[in-house]
Short mmCIF file of C-alpha atoms and ligand atoms in Angstrom, two decimals:
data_model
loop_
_atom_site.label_atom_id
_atom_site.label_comp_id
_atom_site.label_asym_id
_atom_site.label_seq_id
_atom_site.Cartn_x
_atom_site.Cartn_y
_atom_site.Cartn_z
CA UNK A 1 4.97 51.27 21.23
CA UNK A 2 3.09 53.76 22.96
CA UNK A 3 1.52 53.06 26.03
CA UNK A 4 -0.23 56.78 26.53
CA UNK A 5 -3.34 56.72 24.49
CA UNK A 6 -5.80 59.76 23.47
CA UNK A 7 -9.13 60.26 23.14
CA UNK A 8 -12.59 62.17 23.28
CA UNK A 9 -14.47 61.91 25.66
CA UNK A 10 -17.55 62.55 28.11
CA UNK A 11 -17.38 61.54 31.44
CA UNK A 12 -20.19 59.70 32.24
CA UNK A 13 -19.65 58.29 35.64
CA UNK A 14 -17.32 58.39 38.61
CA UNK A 15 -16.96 56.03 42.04
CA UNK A 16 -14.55 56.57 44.63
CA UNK A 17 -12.29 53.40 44.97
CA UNK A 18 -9.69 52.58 48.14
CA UNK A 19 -8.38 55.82 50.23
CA UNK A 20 -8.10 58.50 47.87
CA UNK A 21 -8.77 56.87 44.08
CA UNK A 22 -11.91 56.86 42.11
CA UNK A 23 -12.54 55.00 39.05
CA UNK A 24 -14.40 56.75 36.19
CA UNK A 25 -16.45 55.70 32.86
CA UNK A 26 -16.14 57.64 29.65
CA UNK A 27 -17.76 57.40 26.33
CA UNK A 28 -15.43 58.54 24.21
CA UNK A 29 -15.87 59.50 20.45
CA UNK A 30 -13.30 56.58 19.43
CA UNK A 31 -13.41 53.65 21.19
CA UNK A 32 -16.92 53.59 23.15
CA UNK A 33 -17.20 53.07 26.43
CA UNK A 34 -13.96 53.23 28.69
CA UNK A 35 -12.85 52.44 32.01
CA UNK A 36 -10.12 53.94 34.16
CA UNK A 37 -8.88 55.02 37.64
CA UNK A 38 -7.73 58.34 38.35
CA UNK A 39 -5.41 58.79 41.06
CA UNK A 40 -5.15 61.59 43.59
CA UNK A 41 -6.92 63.09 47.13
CA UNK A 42 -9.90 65.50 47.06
CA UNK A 43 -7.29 68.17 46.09
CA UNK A 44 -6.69 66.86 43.33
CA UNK A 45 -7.01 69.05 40.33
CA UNK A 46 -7.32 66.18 37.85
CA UNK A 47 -9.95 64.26 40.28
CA UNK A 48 -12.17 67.92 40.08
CA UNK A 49 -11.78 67.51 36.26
CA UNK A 50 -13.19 64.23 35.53
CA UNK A 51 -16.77 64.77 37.05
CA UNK A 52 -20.13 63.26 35.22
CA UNK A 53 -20.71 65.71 32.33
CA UNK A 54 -17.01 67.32 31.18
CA UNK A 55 -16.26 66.38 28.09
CA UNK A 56 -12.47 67.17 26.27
CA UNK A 57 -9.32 65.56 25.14
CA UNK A 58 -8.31 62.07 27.54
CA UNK A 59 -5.23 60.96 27.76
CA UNK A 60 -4.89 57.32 29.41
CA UNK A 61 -1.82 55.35 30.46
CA UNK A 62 -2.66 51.56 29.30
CA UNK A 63 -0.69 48.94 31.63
CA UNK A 64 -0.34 46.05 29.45
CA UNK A 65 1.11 43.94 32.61
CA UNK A 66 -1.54 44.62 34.93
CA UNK A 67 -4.09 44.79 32.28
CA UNK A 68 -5.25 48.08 33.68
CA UNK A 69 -5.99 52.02 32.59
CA UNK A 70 -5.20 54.73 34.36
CA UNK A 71 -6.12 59.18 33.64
CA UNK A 72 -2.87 60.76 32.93
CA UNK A 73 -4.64 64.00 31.90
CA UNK A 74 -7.89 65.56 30.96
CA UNK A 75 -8.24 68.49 29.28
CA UNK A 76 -11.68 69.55 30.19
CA UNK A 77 -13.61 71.84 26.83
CA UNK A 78 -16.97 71.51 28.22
CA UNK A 79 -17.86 71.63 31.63
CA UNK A 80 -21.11 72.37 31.92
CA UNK A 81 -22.14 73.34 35.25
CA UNK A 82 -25.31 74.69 34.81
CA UNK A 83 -26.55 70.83 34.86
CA UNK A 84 -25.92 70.38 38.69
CA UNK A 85 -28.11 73.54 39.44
CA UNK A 86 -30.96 72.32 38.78
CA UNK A 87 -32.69 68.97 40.00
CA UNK A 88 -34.72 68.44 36.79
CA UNK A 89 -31.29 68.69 35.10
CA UNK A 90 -29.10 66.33 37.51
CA UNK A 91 -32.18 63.57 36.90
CA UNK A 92 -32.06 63.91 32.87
CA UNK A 93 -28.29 64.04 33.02
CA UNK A 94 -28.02 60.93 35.14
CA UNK A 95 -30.91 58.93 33.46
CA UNK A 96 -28.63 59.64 29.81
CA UNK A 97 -25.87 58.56 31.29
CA UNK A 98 -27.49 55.06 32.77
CA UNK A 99 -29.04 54.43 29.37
CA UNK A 100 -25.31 54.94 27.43
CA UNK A 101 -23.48 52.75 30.20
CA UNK A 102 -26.31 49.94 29.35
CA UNK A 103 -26.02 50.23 25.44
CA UNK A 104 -23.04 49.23 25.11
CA UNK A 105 -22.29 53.44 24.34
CA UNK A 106 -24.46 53.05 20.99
CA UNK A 107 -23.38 49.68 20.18
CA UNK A 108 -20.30 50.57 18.18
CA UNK A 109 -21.83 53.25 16.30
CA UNK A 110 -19.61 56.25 18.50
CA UNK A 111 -18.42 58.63 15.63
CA UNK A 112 -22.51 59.51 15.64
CA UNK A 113 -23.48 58.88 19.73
CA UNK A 114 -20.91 60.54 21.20
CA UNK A 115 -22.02 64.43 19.20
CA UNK A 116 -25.09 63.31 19.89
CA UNK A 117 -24.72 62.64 23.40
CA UNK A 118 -22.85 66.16 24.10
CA UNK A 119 -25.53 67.93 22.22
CA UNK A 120 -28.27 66.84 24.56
CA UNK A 121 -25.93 67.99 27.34
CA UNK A 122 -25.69 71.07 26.12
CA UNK A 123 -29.06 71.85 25.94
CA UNK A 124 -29.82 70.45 29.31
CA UNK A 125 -27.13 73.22 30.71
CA UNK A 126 -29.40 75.93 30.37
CA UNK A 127 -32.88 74.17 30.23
CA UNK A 128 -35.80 74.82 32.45
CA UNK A 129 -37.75 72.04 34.47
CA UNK A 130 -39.74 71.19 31.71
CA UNK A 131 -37.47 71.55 28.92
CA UNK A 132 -35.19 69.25 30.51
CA UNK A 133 -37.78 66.06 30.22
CA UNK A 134 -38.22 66.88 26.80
CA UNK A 135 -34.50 67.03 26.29
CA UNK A 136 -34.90 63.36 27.88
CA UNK A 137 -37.53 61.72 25.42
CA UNK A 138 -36.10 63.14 22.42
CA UNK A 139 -32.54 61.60 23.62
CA UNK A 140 -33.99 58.61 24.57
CA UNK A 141 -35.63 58.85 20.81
CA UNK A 142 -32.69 59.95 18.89
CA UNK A 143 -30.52 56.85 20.79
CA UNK A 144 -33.05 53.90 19.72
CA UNK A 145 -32.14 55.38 16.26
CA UNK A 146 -28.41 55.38 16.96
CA UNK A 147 -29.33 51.20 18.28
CA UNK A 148 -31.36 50.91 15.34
CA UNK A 149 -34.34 50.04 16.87
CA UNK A 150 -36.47 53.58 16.25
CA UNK A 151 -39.94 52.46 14.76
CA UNK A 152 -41.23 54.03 11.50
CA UNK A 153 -43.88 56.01 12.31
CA UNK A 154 -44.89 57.15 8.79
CA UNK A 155 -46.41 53.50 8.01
CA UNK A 156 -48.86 51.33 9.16
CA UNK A 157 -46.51 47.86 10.02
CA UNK A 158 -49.74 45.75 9.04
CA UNK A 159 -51.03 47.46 5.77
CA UNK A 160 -48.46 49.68 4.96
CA UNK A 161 -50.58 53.05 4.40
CA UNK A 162 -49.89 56.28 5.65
CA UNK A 163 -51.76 56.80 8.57
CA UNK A 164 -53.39 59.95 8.95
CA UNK A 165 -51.14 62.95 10.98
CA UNK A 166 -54.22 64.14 13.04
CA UNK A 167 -55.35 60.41 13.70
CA UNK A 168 -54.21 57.94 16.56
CA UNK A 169 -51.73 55.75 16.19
CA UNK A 170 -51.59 52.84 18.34
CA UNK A 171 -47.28 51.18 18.74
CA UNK A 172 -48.18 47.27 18.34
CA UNK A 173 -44.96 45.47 20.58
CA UNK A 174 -45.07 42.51 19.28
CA UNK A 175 -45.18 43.49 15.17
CA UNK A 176 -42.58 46.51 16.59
CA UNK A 177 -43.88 48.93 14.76
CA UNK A 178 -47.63 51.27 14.70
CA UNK A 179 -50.84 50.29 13.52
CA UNK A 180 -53.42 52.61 11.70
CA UNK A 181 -56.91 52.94 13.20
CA UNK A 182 -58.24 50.57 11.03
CA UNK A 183 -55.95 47.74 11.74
CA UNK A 184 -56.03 48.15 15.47
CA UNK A 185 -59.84 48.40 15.70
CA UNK A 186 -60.63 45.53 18.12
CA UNK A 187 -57.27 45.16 19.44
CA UNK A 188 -56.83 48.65 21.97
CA UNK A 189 -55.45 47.63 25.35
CA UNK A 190 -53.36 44.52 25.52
CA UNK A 191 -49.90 44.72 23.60
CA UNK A 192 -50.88 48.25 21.92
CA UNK A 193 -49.71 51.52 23.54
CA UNK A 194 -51.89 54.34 22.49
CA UNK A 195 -50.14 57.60 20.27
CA UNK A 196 -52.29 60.67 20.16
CA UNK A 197 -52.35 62.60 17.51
CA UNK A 198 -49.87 65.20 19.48
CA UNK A 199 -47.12 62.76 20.78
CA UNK A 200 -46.96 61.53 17.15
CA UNK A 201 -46.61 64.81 15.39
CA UNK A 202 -43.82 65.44 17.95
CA UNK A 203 -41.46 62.63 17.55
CA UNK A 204 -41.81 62.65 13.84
CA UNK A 205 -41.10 66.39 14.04
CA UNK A 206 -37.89 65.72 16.50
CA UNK A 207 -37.08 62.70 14.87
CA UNK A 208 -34.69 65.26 12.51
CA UNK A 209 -33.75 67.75 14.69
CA UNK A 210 -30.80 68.96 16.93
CA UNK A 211 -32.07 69.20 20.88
CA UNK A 212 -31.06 73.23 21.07
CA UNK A 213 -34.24 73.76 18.93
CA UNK A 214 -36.52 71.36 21.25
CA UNK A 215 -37.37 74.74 22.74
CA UNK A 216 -39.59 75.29 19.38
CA UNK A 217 -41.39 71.53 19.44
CA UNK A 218 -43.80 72.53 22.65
CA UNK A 219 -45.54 69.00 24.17
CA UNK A 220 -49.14 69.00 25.89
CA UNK A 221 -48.99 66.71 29.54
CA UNK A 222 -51.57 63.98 27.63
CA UNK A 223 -48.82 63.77 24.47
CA UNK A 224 -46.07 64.22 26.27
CA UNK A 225 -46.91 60.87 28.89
CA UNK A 226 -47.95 59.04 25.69
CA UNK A 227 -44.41 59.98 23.97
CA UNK A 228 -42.37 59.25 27.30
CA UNK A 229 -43.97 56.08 27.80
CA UNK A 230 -43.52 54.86 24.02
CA UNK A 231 -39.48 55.54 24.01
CA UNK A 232 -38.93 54.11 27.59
CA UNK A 233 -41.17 50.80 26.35
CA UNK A 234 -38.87 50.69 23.79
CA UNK A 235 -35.70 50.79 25.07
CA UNK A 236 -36.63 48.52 28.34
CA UNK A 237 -37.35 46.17 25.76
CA UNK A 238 -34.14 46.55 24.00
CA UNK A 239 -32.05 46.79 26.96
CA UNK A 240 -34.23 43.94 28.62
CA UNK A 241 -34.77 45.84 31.17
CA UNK A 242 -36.11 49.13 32.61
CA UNK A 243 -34.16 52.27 34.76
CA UNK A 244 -36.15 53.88 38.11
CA UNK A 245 -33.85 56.79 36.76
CA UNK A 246 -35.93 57.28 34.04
CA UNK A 247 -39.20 57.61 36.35
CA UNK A 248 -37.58 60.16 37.91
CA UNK A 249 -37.54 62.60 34.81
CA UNK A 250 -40.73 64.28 34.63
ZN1 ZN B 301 -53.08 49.60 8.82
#
């Protein structure tokens, strides 16, 4: 049998381990999230390969004895290095890659993360300082849906009507889900987080939508705090916990 196995994959995270090793963390399109060590100096042209944000083909060696995985070779298709020229970039990139290494990858649902991980890349590559927060959001949007935890934002989740697109909508935690104006009436503050009428036209705009056309799906400061706040309340609460890399994506 085998021992070499191949993959695809995004490197998401690297650590240098002992004198001259450095253990990395992929999510890779078949298997999730994966652990390995590569070997080799600073020279090294396979250590320059595996950095945070190349994706390609992976090939791992699999020790069955010691239990352990090690990079034979990475063929690097995307390299994306217009993410570490930019600060706004580095802080979305590194705040993705935190929220994948804390799901689980997308909690077995890779065939559908892992495009949708490298897409968001991608558009972060060439993004400006502004784009690249929105590039964050609608990630952080687009991966509750990949958890299954993305609330419907076309209903109300007490009377079931359709609220009103130019209304407020207020996101009720503890029903997980929004309430129209009418149901909330009385009940602002406390458990409800507040949707304007802009940050609720935007995420059910970008709820479809690839992140190269964010450009087109423009966000006001008020709606764009209200939307940012919503998605990281949401996945804190289904990670059980929140990232200070996420406060540091404008
Ligand atoms: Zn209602």
């Amino acid at each position: 049998m085998s021992r070499t196995e191949t993959y695809t994959a995004l490197v998401l995270k690297t650590q240098n381990s002992g004198e001259s090793n450095r253990e990395a963390w992929f999510l890779t399109e078949e298997a999730g999230l994966l652990r390995a060590t590569v070997f080799g100096g600073p020279k090294s042209k396979l250590r320059s390969h595996v950095s945070p944000h190349n994706s390609g083909k992976l090939w791992i060696y699999r020790d069955p004895v010691r239990n352990s995985r090690k990079v034979s070779d990475f063929d690097v298709q995307s390299w994306r290095p217009g993410i570490r020229e930019l600060w706004e970039r580095i802080m979305a990139a590194s705040a993705i890659a935190e929220t994948i290494l804390s799901s689980q990858g997308g909690g077995g649902n890779w065939a559908e993360a892992f495009p949708s991980v490298c897409q968001s890349l991608d558009a972060l590559d060439g993004s400006g300082e502004e784009l690249s927060g929105r590039i964050f959001i609608h990630f952080l949007w687009n991966w509750l849906d990949i958890l299954g935890l993305r609330p419907d934002l076309e209903h109300c989740v007490s009377c079931a009507c359709e609220p009103d697109g130019d209304g407020v909508l207020w996101y009720d935690s503890i029903e997980g889900g929004v309430l129209c104006a009418d149901c909330a009436r009385g009940r602002e503050g406390g458990s409800l987080l507040r949707l304007g009428p802009g940050a609720g036209k935007w995420l059910r705009a970008v709820a479809g939508i690839v992140p190269s056309e964010l450009k087109r799906y423009s966000l006001d400061t008020v709606s764009r705090t209200e939307a940012k706040h919503l998605v990281t309340s949401l996945m804190s609460h289904a990670l059980g916990r929140g990232f200070s890399s996420w406060e540091n994506v404008s």
